mmCIF file of C-alpha atoms in Angstrom:
data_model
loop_
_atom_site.group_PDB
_atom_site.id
_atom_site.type_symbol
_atom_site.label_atom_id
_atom_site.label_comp_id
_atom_site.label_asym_id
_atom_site.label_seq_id
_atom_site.Cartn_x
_atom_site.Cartn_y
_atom_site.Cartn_z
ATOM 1 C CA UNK A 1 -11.364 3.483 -19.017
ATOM 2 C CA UNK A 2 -7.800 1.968 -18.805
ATOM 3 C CA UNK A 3 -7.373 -0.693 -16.459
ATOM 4 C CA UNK A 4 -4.066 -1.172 -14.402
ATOM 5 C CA UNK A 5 -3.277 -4.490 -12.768
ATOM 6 C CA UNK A 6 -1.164 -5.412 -9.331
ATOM 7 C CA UNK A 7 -0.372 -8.570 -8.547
ATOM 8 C CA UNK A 8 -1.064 -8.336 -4.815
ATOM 9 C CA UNK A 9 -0.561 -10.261 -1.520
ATOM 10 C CA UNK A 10 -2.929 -10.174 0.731
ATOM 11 C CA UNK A 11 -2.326 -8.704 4.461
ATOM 12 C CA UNK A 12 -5.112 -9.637 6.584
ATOM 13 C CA UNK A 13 -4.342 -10.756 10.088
ATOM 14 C CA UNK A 14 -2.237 -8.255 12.507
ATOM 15 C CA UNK A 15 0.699 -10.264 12.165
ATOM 16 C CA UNK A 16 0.498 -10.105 8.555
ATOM 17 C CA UNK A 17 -0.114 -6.262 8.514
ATOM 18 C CA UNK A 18 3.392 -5.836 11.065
ATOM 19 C CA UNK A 19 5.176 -8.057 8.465
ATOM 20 C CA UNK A 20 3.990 -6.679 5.590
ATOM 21 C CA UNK A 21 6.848 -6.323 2.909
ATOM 22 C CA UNK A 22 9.848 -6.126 5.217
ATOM 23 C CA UNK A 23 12.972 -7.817 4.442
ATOM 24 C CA UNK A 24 12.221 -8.230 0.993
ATOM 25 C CA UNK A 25 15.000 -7.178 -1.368
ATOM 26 C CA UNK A 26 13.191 -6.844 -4.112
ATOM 27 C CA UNK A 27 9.361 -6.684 -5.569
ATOM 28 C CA UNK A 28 8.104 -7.204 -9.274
ATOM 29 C CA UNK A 29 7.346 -4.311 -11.430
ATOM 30 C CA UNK A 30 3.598 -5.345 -10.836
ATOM 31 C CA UNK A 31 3.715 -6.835 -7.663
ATOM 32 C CA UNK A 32 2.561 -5.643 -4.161
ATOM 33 C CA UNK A 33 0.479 -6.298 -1.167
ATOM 34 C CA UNK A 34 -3.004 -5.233 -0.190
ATOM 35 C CA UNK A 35 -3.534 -4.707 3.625
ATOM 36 C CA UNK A 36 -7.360 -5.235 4.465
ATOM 37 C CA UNK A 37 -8.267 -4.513 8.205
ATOM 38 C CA UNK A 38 -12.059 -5.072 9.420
ATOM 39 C CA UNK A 39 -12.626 -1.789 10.206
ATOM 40 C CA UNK A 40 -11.816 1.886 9.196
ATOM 41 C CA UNK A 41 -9.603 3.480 11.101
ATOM 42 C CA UNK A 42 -6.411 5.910 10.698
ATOM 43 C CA UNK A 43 -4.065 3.600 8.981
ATOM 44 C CA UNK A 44 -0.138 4.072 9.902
ATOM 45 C CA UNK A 45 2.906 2.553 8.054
ATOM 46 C CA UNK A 46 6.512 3.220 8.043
ATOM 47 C CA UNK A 47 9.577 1.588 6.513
ATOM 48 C CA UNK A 48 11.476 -0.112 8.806
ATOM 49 C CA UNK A 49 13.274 -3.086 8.189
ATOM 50 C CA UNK A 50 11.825 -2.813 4.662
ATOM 51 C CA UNK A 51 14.328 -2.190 2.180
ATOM 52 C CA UNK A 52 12.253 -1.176 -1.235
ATOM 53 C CA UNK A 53 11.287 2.304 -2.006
ATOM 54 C CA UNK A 54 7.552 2.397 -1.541
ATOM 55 C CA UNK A 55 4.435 4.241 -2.748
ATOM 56 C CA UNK A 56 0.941 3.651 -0.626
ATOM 57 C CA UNK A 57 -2.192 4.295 -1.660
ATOM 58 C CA UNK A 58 -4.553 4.426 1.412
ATOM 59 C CA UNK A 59 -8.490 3.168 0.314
ATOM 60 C CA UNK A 60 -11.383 4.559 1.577
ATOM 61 C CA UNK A 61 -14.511 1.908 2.141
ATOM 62 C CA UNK A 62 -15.819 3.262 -1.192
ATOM 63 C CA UNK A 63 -12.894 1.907 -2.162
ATOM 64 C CA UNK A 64 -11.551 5.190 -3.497
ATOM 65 C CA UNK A 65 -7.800 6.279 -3.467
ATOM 66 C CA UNK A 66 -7.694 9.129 -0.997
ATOM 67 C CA UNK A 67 -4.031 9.888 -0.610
ATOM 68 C CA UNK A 68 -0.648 7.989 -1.616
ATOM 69 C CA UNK A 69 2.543 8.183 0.115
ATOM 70 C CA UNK A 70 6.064 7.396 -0.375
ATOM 71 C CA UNK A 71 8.019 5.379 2.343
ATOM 72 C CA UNK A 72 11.727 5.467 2.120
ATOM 73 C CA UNK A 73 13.793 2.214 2.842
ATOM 74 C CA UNK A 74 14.734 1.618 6.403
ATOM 75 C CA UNK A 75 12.383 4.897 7.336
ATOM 76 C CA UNK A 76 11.214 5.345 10.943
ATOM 77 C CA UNK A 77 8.934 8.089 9.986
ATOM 78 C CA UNK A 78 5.531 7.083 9.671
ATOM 79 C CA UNK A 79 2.611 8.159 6.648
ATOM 80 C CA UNK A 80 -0.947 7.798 7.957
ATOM 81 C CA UNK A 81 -4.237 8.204 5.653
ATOM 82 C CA UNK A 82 -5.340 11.160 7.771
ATOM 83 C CA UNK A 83 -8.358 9.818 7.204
ATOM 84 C CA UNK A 84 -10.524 6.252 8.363
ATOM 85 C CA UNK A 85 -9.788 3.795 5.733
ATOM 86 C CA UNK A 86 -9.936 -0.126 5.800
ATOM 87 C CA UNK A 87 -7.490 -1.088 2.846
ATOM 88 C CA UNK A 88 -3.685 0.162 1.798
ATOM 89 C CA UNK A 89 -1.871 -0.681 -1.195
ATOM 90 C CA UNK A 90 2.154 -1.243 -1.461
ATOM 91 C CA UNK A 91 3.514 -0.842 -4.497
ATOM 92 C CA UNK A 92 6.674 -0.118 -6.020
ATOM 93 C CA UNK A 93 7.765 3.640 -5.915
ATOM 94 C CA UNK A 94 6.888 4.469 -8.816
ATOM 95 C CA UNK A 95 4.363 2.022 -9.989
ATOM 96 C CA UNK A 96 0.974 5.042 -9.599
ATOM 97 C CA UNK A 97 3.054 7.387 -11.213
ATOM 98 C CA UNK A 98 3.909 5.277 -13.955
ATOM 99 C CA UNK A 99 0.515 3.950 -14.520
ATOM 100 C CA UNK A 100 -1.388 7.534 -13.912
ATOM 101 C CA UNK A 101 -3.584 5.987 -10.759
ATOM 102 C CA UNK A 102 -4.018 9.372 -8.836
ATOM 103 C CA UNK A 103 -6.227 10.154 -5.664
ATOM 104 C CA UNK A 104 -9.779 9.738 -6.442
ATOM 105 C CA UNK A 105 -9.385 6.604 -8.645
ATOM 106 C CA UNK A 106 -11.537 3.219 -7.595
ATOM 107 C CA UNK A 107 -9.903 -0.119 -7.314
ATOM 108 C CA UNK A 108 -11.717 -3.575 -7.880
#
């Protein structure tokens, strides 16, 4: 099995989840943020005021990939998990891609 790391910050609080990676102008190759909430639920993001191309990876509480997104800069329109999940993953836009981590994958 090949491991891929990510550098993450950690979202916790609902002010830190609303923040999230707006503003910034740029984002390492292997850097992002993890958004943990303390309970599942139908998680919602969009892009505005955030300025990086994005790719999320919404986390079941398996902690299983179960679908990844893209989220344009500046975007109003908004990618949910569909599904009840308690973790997301920002990322660069092409950084699952890249590293081949596809829906179904488990993160430690």
């Amino acid at each position: 099995m090949i491991k891929h790391y990510l550098k993450v910050e950690i979202a916790e609080t609902p002010y830190q989840h609303q923040q999230g990676l707006m503003y910034r102008k740029k984002l390492g190759e292997d850097d992002g943020m993890l958004f943990k909430f303390k309970k599942s639920q139908n998680l919602k993001f969009w892009g505005v005021n955030t300025y990086l191309p994005l790719a999320i990876a919404f986390v079941s509480s398996d902690k299983k990939i179960v679908k990844i997104s893209y989220i344009s800069p500046c975007s109003a329109k908004v990618v949910d998990s569909n599904i009840d999940c308690d973790m997301a993953i920002e990322a660069n836009y092409d950084f699952f891609k890249k590293n081949n981590i596809n829906i179904g994958n488990k993160i430690e």
